[in-house]
Coordinates of C-alpha atoms and ligand atoms in Angstrom, one line a residue:
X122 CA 1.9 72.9 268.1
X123 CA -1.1 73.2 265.9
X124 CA -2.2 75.7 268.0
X125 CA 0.9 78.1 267.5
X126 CA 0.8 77.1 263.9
X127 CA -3.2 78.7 263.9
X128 CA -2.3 81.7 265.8
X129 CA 0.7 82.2 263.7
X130 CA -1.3 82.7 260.6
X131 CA -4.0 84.3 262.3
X132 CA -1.8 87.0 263.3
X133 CA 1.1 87.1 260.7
X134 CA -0.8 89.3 258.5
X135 CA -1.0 92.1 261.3
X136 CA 1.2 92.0 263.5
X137 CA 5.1 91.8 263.9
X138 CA 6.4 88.4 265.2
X139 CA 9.5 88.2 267.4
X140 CA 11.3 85.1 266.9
X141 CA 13.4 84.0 270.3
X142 CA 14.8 80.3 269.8
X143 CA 12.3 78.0 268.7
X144 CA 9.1 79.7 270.6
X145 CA 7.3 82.8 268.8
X146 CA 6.2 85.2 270.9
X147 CA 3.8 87.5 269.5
X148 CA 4.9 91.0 270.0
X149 CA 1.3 92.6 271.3
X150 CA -2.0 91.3 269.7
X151 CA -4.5 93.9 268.9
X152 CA -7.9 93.0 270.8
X153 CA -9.3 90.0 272.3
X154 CA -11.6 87.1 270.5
X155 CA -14.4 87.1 272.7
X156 CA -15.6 88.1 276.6
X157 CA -16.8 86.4 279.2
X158 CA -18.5 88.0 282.3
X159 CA -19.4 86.7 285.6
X160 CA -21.5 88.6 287.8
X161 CA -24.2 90.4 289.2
X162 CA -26.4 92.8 288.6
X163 CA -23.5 95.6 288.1
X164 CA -23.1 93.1 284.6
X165 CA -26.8 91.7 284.4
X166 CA -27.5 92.3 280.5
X167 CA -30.9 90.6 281.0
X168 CA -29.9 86.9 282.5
X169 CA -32.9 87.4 285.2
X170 CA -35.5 88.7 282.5
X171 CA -34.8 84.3 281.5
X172 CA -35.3 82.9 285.4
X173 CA -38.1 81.6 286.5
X174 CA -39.8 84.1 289.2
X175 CA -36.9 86.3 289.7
X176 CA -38.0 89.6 290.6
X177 CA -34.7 91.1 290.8
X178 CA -35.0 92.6 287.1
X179 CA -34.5 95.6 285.1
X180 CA -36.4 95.0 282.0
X181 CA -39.0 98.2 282.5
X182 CA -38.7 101.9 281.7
X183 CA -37.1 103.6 283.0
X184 CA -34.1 101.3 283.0
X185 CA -32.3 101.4 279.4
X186 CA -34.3 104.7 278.4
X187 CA -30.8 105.9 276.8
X188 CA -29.8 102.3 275.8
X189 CA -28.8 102.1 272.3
X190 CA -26.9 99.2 270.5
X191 CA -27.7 99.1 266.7
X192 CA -31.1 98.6 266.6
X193 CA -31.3 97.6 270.1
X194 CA -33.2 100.6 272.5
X195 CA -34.4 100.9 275.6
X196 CA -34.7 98.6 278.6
X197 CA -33.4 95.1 278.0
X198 CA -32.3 94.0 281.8
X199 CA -29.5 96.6 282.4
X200 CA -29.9 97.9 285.5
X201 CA -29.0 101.9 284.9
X202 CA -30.7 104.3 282.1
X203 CA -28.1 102.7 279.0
X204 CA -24.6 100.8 278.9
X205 CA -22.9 99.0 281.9
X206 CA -19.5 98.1 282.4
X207 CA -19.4 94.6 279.9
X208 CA -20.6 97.0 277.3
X209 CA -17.6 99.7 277.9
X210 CA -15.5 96.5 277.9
X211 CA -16.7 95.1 274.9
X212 CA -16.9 98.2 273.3
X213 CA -13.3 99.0 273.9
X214 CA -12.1 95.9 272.6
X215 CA -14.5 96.1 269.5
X216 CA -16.4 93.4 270.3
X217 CA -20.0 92.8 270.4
X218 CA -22.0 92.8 273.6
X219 CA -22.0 89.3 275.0
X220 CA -25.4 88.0 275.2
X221 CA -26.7 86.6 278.2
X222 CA -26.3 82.6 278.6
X223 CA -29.9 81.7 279.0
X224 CA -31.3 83.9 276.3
X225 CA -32.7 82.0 273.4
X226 CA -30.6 83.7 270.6
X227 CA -27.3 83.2 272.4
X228 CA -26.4 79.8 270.1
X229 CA -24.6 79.2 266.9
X230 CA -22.1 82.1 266.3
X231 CA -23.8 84.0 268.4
X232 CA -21.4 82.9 271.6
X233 CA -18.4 82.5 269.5
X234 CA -17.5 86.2 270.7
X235 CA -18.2 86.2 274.4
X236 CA -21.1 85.1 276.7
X237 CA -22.7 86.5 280.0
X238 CA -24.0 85.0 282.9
X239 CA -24.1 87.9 285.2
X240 CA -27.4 87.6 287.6
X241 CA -28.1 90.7 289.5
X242 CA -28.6 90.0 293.1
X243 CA -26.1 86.9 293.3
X244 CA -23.2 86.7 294.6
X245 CA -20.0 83.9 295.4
X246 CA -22.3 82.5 298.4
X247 CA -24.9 80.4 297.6
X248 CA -26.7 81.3 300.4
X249 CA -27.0 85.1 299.3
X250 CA -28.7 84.6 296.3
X251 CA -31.4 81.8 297.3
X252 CA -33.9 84.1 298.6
X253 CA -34.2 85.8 295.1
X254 CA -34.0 82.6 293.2
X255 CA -31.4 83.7 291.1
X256 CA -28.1 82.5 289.5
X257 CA -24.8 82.0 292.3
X258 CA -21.7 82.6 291.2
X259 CA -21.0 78.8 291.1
X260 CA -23.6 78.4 288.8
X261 CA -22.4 80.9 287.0
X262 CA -19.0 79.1 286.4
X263 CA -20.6 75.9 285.2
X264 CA -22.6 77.5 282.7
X265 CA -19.2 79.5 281.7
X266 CA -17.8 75.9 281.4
X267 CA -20.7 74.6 279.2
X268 CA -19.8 77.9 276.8
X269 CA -16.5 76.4 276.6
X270 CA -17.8 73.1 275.5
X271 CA -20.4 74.7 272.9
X272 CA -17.6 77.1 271.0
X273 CA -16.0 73.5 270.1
X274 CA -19.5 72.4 268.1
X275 CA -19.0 76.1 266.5
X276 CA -15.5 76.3 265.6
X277 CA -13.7 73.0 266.1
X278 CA -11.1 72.6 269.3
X279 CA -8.6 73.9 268.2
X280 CA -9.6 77.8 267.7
X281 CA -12.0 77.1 270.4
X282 CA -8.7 76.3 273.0
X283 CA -7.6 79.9 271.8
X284 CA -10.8 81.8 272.0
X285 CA -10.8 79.7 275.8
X286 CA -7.0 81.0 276.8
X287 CA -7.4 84.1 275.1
X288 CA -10.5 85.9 276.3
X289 CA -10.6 87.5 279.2
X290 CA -12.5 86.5 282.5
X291 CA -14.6 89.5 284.1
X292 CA -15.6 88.1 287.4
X293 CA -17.8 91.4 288.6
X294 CA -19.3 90.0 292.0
X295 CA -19.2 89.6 295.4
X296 CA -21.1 93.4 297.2
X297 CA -24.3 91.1 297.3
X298 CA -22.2 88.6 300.0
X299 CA -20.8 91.9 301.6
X300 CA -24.5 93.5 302.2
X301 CA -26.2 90.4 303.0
X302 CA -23.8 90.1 305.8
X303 CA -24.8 93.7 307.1
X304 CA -28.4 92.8 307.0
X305 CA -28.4 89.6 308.6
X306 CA -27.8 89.2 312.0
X307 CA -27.8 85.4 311.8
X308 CA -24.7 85.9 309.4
X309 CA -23.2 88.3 312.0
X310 CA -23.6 85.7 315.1
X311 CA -22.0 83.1 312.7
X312 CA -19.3 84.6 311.5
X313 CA -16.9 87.1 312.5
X314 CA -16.3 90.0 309.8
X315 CA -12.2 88.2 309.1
X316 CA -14.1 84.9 308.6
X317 CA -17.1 86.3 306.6
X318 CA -14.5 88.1 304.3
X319 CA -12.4 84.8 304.0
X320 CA -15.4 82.6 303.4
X321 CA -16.1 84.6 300.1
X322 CA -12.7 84.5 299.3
X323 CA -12.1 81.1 299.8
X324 CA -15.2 80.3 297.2
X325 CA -13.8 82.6 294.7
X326 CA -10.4 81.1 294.9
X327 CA -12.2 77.4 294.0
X328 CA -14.1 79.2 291.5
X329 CA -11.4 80.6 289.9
X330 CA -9.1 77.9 289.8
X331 CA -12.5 75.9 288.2
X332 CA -12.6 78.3 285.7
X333 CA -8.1 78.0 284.5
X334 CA -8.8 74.0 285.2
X335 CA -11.1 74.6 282.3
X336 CA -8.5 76.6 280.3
X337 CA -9.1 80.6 281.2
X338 CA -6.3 82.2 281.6
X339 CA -6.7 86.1 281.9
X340 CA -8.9 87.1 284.4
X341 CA -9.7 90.9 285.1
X342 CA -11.2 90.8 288.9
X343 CA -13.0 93.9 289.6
X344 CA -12.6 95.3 293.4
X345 CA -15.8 96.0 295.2
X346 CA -16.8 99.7 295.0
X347 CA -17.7 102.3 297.5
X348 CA -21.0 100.4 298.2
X349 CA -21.8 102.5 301.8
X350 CA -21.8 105.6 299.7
X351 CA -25.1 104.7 297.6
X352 CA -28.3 106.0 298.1
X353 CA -29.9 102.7 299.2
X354 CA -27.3 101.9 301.8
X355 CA -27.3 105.4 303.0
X356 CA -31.0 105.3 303.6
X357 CA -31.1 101.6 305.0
X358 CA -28.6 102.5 307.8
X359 CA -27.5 106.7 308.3
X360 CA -31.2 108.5 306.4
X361 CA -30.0 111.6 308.4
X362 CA -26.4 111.6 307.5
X363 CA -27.1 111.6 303.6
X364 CA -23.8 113.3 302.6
X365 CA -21.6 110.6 304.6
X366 CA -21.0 106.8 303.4
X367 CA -22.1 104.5 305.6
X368 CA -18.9 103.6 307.4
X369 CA -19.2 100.4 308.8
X370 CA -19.9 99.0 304.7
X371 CA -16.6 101.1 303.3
X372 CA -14.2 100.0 306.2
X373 CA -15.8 96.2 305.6
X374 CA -14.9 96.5 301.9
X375 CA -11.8 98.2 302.1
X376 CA -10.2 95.3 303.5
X377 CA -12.4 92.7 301.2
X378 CA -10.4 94.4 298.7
X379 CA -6.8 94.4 299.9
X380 CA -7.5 90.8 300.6
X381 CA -9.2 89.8 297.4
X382 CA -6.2 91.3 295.6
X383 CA -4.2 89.4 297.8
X384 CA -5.4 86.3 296.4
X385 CA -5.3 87.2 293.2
X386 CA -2.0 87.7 293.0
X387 CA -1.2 84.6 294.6
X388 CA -2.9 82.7 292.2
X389 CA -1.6 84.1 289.8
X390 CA 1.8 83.1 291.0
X391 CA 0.7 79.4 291.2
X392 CA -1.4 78.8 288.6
X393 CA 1.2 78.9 285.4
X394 CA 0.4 80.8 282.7
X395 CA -2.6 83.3 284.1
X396 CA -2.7 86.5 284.5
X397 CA -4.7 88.6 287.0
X398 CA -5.5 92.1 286.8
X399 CA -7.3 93.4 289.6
X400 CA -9.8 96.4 289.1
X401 CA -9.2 98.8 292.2
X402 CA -12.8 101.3 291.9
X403 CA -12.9 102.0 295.7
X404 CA -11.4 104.9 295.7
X405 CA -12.5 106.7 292.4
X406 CA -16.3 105.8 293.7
X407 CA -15.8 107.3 297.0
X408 CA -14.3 110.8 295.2
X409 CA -17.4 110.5 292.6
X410 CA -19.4 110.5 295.3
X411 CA -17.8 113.3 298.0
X412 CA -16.7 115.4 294.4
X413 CA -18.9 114.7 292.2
X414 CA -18.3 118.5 290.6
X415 CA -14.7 117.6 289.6
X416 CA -16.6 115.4 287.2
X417 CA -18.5 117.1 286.0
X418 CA -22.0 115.7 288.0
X419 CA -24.1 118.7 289.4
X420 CA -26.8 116.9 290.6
X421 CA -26.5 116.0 294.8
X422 CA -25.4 112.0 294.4
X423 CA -27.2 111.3 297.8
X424 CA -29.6 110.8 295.3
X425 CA -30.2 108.4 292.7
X426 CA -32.2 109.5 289.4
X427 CA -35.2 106.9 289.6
X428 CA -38.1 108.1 291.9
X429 CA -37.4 109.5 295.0
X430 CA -33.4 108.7 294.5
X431 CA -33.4 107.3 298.0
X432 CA -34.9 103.4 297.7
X433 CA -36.0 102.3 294.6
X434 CA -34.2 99.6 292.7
X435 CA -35.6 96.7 290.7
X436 CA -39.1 96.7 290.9
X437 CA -39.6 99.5 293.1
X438 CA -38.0 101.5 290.0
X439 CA -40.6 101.7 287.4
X440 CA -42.6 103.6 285.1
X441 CA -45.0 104.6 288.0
X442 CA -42.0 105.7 290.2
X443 CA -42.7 109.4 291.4
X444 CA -39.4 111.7 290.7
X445 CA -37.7 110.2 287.8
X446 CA -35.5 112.6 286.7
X447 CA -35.2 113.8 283.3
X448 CA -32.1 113.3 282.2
X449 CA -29.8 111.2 284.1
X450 CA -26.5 112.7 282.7
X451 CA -25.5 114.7 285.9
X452 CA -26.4 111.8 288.8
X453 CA -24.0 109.5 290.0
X454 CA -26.6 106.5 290.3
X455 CA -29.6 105.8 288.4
X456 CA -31.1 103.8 290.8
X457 CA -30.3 103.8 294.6
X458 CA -27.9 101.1 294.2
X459 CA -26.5 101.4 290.4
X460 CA -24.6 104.2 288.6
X461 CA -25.5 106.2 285.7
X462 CA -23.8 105.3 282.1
X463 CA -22.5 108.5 282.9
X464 CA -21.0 107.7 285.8
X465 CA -19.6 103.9 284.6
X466 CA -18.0 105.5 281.8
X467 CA -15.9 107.4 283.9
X468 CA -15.0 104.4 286.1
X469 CA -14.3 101.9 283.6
X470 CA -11.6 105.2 282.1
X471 CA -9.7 104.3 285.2
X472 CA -8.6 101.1 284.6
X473 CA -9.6 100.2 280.8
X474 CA -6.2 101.1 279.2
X475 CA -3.8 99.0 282.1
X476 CA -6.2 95.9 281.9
X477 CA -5.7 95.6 278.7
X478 CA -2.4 96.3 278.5
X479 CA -2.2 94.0 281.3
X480 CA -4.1 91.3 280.0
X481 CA -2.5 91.5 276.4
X482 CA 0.8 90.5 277.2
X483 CA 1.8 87.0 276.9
X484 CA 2.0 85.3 279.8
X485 CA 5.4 84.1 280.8
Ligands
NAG46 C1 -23.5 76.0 295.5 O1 -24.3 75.6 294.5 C2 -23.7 74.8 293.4 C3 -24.8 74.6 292.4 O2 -25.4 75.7 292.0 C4 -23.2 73.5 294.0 O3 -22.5 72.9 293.0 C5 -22.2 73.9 295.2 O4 -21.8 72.7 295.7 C6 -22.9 74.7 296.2 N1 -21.9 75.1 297.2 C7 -22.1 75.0 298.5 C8 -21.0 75.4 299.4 O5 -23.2 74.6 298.9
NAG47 C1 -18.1 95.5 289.4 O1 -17.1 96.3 288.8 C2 -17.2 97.7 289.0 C3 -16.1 98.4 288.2 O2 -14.9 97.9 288.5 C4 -17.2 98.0 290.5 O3 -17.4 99.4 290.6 C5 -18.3 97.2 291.2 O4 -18.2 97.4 292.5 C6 -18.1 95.7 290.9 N1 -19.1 95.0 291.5 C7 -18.9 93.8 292.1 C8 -20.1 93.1 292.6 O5 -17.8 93.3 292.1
NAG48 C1 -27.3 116.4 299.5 O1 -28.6 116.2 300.1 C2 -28.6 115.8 301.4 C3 -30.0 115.5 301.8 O2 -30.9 116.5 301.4 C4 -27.9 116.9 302.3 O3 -27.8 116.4 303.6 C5 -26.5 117.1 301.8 O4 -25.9 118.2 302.5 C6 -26.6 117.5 300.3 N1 -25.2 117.6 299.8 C7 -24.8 118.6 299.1 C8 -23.3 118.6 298.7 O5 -25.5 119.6 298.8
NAG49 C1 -28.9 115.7 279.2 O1 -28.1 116.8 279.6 C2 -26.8 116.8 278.9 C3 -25.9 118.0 279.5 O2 -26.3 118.3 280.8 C4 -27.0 117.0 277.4 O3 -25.8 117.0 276.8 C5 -27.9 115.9 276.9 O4 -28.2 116.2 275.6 C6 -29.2 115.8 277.7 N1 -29.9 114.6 277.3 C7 -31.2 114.6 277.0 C8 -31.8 113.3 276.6 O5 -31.9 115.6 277.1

């Protein structure tokens, strides 16, 4: 009641309302009031630069040598030469780049417009990221759910339940699992692939439903991409068969994919009032990749801008790294594992316009 009453207002003086019985519907809002991203490092904006030991970082030239936000240049944790996909997001919906969670500015009204936790090299397994030390999905959603508890201090409970039920989720992991099953044979022995693929499922699902038990209600779920067809991969398993994706990844993924969707839409079915939309980027990858000339990309994307194109990621691409390309406007990847802002401006133009036309409606 006082909620509608607060929204009413709010959005009386822009927008149409549509009056059906006694509940106002509100014909289309305009943008969302904040973002939140889970993740890894496809959506690190610089949550590993703040934990303890992690080497999985991105805070050195040449990362970010193209990044530019205001006054904000160069590297800040990103891991591709300038903006990532929660910066398209945020961009597109004219809001300002969510900081990340453990950064010491991201208090006060800072957070009241979004927050990141995104950790590159984690993923919805515990397991995957404890090696590297860094933040696990799980994690992830409890500092999410501690966001939700500061925006009350900020702006009181009532516009903080809105900002809650009206942002939407980005939950942007889960390749990490997916790899660390390829490159661990203990993984292999104890699981088949079906019940690998289900285990990371199954901890999403929980996840997820933690997440709406704490009010979310629009998630946007991103697929996994074509993650045999980077440079990395290519070079870990095929080194001689550079202009193929490694197929044993892609055919693993493909039906990660069709199955995460699958429970998406189920929850969305019984979990009242959410709404999923699910981010398919497998096949426009896999066409960047084999076509990269219909896109305008001239450079060979068997190989990645930083250093030799073929290995380097992290801390292996640095300053120091022999081969750095110039100007990373016509590669696919930046690194051996991450695309260009070049390239993740295409990809998000695939899906930007239906998720939020997706995610704007009002639920039923
Ligand atoms: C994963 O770690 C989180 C804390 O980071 C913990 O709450 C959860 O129980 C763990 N899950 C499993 C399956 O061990
Ligand atoms: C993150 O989202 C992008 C864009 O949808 C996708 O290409 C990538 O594979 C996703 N990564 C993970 C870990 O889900
Ligand atoms: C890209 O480079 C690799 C390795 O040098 C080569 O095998 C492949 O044929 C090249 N692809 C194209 C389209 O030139
Ligand atoms: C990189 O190349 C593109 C076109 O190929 C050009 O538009 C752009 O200005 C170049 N950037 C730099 C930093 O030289």
């Amino acid at each position: 009641m006082g909620k509608s009453a607060v929204c009413g207002l709010r959005f009386l003086l822009v927008l149409g309302i549509l009056t059906q019985g006694s509940n106002v519907h509100f014909v289309s809002a305009q943008s969302f009031p904040a973002l939140v991203c889970i993740g890894a490092s496809q959506s690190d904006v610089g949550v590993n630069n703040n934990v303890q030991g992690s080497v999985a970082r991105a805070n050195f030239l040449p990362y970010g040598r193209d990044f530019i936000n205001g006054n904000r240049r160069g590297p800040t944790g990103r891991f591709s030469n300038g903006k990532i996909l929660p910066d398209l997001l945020a961009e597109n919906f004219g809001l300002p780049f969510p900081l990340p969670y453990n950064n010491p500015t991201a208090t006060g009204a800072a957070i009241v417009q979004g927050i990141n936790t995104a950790s590159a090299g984690s993923g919805w397994l515990n397991g995957t990221s404890s090696a590297l030390g860094v933040i696990p999905g799980t994690q992830q959603v409890q500092w999410v759910k501690k966001w939700q508890q500061n925006l009350v201090a900020q702006v009181g409970a009532s516009r903080a339940s809105t900002i809650v039920q009206e942002s939407p989720y980005l939950i942007n992991i889960s390749d990490n699992d997916i790899l660390a099953y390829f490159q661990s044979t203990e993984l292999q022995q104890q699981y088949t692939e079906e019940q690998y693929r289900k285990l990371i499922i199954d901890t999403a699902v929980s996840n997820i439903k933690d997440l709406y038990s704490g009010g979310a209600r629009k998630f946007a779920v991103t697929s996994v991409s074509a993650r045999g067809c980077s440079p990395g991969q290519i070079t870990r398993y095929q080194p001689t068969k550079r202009d193929q994706c490694v197929g044993k990844i892609q055919t693993f993924v493909q039906k990660y994919n069709t199955e995460y969707k699958g429970a998406t839409q189920s929850l969305q079915s019984t979990l009242p009032g959410s709404k999923f939309f699910f981010a398919d980027t497998f096949s426009i990858t896999v066409d960047l990749f084999l076509n990269p000339s219909k896109y305008g990309f001239r450079e060979n994307t068997s190989r990645a801008c930083c250093g030799t194109g073929t290995f380097e990621t992290g801390p292996l691409c640095n300053s120091l790294s022999i081969g750095t390309c110039l100007n990373a406007t016509n590669y696919l990847f930046f690194d051996s594992e991450h695309y260009s802002q070049n390239a993740w401006r295409i990809i998000v133009g695939t899906f930007i316009e239906d998720l939020k036309s997706s995610l704007l409606t009002q639920s039923p």
